[in-house]
Short mmCIF file of C-alpha atoms in Angstrom, two decimals:
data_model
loop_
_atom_site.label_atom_id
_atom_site.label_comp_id
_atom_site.label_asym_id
_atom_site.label_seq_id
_atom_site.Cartn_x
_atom_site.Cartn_y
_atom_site.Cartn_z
CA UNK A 1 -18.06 -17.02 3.26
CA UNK A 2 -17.85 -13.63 4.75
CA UNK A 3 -20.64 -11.44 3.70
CA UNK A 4 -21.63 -7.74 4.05
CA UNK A 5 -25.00 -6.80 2.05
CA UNK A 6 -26.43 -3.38 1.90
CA UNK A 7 -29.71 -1.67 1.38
CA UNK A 8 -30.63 -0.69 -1.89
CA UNK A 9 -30.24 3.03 -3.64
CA UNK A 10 -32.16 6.00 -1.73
CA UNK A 11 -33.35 9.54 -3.43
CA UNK A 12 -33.67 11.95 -0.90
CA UNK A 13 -34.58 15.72 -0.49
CA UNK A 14 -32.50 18.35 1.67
CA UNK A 15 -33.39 18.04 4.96
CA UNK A 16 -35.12 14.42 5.03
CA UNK A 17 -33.77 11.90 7.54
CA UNK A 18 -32.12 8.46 6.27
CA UNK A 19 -30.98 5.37 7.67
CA UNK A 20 -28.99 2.92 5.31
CA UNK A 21 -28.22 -0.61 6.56
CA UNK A 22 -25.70 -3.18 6.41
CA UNK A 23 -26.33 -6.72 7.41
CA UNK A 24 -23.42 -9.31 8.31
CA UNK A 25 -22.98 -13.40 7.20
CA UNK A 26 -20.84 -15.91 7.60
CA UNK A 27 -19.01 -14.97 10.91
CA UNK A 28 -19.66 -13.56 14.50
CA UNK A 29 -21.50 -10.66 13.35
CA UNK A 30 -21.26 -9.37 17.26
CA UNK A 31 -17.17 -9.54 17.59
CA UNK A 32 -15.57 -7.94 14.90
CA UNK A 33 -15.93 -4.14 14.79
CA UNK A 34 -17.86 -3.07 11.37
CA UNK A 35 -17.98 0.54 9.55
CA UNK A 36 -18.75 2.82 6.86
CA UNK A 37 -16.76 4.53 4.00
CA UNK A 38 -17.57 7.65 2.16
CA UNK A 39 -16.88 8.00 -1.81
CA UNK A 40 -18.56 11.28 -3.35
CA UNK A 41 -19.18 11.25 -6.72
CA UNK A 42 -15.64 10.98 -8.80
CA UNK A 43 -13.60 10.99 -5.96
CA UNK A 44 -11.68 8.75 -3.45
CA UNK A 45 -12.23 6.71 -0.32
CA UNK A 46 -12.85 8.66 3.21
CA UNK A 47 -13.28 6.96 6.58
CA UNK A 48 -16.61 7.70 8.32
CA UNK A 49 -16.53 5.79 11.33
CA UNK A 50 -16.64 2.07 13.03
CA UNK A 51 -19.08 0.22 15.79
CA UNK A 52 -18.35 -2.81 18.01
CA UNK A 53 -21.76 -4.36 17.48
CA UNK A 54 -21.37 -6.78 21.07
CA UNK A 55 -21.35 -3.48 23.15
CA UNK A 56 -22.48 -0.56 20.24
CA UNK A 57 -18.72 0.93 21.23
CA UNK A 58 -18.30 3.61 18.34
CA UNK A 59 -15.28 5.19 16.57
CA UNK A 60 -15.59 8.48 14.57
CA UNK A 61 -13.86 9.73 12.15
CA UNK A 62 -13.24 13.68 13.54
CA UNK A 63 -14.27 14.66 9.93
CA UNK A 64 -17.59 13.16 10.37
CA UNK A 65 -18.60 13.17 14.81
CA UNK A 66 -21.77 14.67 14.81
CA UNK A 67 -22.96 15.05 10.93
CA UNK A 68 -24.05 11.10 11.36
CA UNK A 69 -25.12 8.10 13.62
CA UNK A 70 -23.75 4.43 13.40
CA UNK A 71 -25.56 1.93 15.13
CA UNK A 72 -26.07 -1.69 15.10
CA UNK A 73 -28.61 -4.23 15.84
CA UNK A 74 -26.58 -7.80 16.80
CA UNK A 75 -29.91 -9.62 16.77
CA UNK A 76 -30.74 -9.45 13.38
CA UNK A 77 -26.42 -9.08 12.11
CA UNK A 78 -27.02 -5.78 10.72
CA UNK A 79 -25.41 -1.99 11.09
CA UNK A 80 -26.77 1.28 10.13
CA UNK A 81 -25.55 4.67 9.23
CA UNK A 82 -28.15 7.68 9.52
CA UNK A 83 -28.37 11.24 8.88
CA UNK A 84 -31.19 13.45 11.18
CA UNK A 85 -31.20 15.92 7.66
CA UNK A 86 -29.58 15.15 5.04
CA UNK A 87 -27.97 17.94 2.57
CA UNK A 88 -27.30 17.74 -1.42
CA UNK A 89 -23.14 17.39 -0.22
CA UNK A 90 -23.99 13.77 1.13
CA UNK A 91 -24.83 12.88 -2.24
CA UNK A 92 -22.48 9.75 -2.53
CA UNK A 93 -21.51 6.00 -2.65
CA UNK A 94 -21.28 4.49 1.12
CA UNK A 95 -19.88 1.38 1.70
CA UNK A 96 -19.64 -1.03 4.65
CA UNK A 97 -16.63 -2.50 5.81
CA UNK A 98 -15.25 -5.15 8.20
CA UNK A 99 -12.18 -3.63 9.76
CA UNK A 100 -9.51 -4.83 11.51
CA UNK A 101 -8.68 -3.25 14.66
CA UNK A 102 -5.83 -3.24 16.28
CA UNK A 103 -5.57 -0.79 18.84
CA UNK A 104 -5.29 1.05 15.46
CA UNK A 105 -7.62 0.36 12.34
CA UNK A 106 -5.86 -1.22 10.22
CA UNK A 107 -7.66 -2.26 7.06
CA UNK A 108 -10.69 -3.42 5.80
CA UNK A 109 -11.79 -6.63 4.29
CA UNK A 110 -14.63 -7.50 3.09
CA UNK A 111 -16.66 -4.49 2.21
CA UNK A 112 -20.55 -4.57 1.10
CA UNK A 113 -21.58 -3.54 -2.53
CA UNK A 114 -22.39 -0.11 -1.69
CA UNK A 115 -25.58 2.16 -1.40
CA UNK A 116 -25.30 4.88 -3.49
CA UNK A 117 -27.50 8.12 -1.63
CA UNK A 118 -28.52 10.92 -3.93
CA UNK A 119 -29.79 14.13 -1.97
CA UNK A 120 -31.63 16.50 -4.49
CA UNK A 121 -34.30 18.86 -4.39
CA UNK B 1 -6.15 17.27 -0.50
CA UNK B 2 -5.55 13.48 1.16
CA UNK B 3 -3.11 13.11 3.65
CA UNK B 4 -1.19 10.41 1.67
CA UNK B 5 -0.27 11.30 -1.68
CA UNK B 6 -0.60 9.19 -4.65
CA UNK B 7 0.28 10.04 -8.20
CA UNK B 8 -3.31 10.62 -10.32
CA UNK B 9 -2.97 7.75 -12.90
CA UNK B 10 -0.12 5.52 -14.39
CA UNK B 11 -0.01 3.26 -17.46
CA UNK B 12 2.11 0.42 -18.83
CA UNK B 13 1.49 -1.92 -21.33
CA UNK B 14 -0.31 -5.34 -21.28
CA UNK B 15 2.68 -8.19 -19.36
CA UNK B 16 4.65 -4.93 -18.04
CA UNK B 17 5.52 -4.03 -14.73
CA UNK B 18 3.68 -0.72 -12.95
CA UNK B 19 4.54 0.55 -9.00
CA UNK B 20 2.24 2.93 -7.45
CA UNK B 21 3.92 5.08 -4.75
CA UNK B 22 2.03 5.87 -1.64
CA UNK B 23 3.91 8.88 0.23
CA UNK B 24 2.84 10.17 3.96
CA UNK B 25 4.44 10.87 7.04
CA UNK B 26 5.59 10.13 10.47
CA UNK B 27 2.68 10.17 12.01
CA UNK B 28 0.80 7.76 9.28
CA UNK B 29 2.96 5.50 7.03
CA UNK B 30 6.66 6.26 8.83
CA UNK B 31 4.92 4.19 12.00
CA UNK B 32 1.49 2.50 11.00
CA UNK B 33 0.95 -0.34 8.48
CA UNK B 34 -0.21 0.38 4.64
CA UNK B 35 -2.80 -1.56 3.35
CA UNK B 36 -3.94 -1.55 -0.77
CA UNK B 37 -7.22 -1.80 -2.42
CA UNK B 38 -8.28 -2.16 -5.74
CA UNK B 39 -11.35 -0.78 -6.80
CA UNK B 40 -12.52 -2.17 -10.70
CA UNK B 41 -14.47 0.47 -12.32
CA UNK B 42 -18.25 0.11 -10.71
CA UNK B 43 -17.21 -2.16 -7.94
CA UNK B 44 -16.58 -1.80 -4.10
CA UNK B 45 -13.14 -1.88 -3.23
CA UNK B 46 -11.37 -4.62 -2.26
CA UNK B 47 -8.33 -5.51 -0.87
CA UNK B 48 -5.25 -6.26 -2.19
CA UNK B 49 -2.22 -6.08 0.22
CA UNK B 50 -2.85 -5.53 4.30
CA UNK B 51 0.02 -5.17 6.77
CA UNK B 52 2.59 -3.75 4.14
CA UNK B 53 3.10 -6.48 2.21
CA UNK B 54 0.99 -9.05 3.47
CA UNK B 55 -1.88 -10.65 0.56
CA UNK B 56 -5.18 -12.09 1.12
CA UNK B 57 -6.05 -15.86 -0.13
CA UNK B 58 -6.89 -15.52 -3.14
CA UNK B 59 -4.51 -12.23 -4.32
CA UNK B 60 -1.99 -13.56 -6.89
CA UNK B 61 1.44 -12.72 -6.18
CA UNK B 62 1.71 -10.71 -9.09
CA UNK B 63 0.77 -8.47 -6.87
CA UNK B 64 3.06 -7.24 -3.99
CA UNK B 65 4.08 -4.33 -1.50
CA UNK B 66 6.65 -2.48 0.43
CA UNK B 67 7.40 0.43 2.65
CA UNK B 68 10.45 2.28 3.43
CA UNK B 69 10.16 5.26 5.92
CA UNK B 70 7.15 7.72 5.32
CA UNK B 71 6.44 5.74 1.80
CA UNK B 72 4.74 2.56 0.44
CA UNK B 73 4.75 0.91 -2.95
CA UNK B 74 2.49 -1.03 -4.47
CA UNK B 75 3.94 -3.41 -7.67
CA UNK B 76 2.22 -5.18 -10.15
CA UNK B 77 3.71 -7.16 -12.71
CA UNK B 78 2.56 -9.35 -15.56
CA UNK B 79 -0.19 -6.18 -16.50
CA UNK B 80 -3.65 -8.03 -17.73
CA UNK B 81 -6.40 -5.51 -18.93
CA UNK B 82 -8.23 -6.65 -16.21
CA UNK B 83 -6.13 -4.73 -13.94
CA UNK B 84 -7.27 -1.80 -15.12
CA UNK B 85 -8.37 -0.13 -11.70
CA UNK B 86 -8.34 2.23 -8.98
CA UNK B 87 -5.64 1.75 -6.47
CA UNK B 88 -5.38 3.30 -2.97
CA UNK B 89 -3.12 3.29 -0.07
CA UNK B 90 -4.49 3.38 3.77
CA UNK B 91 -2.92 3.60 6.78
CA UNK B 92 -3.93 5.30 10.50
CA UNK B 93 -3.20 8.50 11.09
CA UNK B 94 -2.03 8.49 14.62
CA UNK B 95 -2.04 12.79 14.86
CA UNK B 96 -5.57 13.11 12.94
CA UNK B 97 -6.69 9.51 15.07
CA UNK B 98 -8.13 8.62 11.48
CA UNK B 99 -8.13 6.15 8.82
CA UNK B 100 -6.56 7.96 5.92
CA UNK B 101 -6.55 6.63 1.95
CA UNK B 102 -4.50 8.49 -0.47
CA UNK B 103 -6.66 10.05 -3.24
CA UNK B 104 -6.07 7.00 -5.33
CA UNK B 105 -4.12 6.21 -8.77
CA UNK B 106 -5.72 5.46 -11.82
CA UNK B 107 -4.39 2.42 -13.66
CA UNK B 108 -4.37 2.33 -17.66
CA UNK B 109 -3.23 -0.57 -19.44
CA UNK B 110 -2.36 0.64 -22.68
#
């Protein structure tokens, strides 16, 4: 079975740094492109961005180049999405997807049980 | 504002039929694929209908989805209160080069 688990709940203050993981089962965690989805508190899904983990090739979503990092480690099956200083807007859920990738992203199946990220002073 | 527009919520009683309309444009739904996800109050989405009106093992056909032009549907019929869910649409954007969701619908089963 396809599996995508993610780190547990984080309470951060403004400006701290963060790095939330995502670790792969069940299939060639290396060669299928994996990424992260945005939901803010009440509100709907956003795209943040994907990595190939084989090569660390990354996708961003315009909306989100530069506010955070995706990386992946294919020893150890897992990706990661940081933030250098985090603000009280990234307050949100963030899920993990696997996507399928076309040329185009085309949708995304499984995704991970979400960490939920709460950014307060 | 999302990209793709999606009517707030929608309601029909338990063993009805409900669609969900999905509407975009050109350079999204009129030449990309729509996919649908259904996200259960507390859960992480999942999905429910890839490649238009394709459905995952598992997905009962109950179930099902369409496009014409720069719009998608998503039916369900034989409403269970289990249904009772979050729906989105997603497609690319080819003009923003982004995934885009519509802002969801909100499913009551009276």
């Amino acid at each position: 079975e396809v599996q995508l688990v993610q780190s547990g709940a984080e309470v951060k203050k403004p400006g701290e740094s963060l790095k939330i993981s995502c670790k792969g089962s069940g299939y060639s965690f290396s060669n299928y492109w994996i990424g992260w989805v945005r939901q803010m508190p009440g509100k709907g899904l956003e795209w943040m961005g994907i990595i190939y983990p084989a090569d660390s090739h990354t996708r961003y979503s315009p909306s989100f180049q530069g506010q955070v990092t995706i990386s992946a480690d294919k020893s150890i099956n897992t990706a990661y999405l940081q933030w250098s200083s985090l603000k009280a807007s990234d307050t949100a859920m963030y899920y993990c997807a696997r996507p399928m990738v076309r040329g185009v992203i085309d949708w995304f199946d499984p995704w991970g049980q979400g960490t939920l990220v709460t950014v307060s002073s | 504002q999302s990209v793709l527009t999606q009517p707030p919520s929608v309601s029909a009683a338990p063993g009805q039929k409900v669609t969900i309309s999905c509407s975009g444009s050109s350079s999204n739904i009129g030449n990309n694929y729509v996919s649908w996800y259904q996200q259960l109050p507390g859960t992480a989405p999942k999905l429910l209908i890839y490649d238009n009106n394709k459905r995952p093992s598992g997905i009962p056909d109950r179930f099902s989805g369409s496009k014409s032009g720069t719009s998608a549907t998503l039916g369900i019929t034989g409403l269970q209160t289990g249904d009772e869910a979050d729906y989105y649409c997603e497609t690319w954007d080819s003009s923003l080069s982004a995934v885009v969701f519509g802002g969801g619908t909100k499913l009551t089963v009276l």
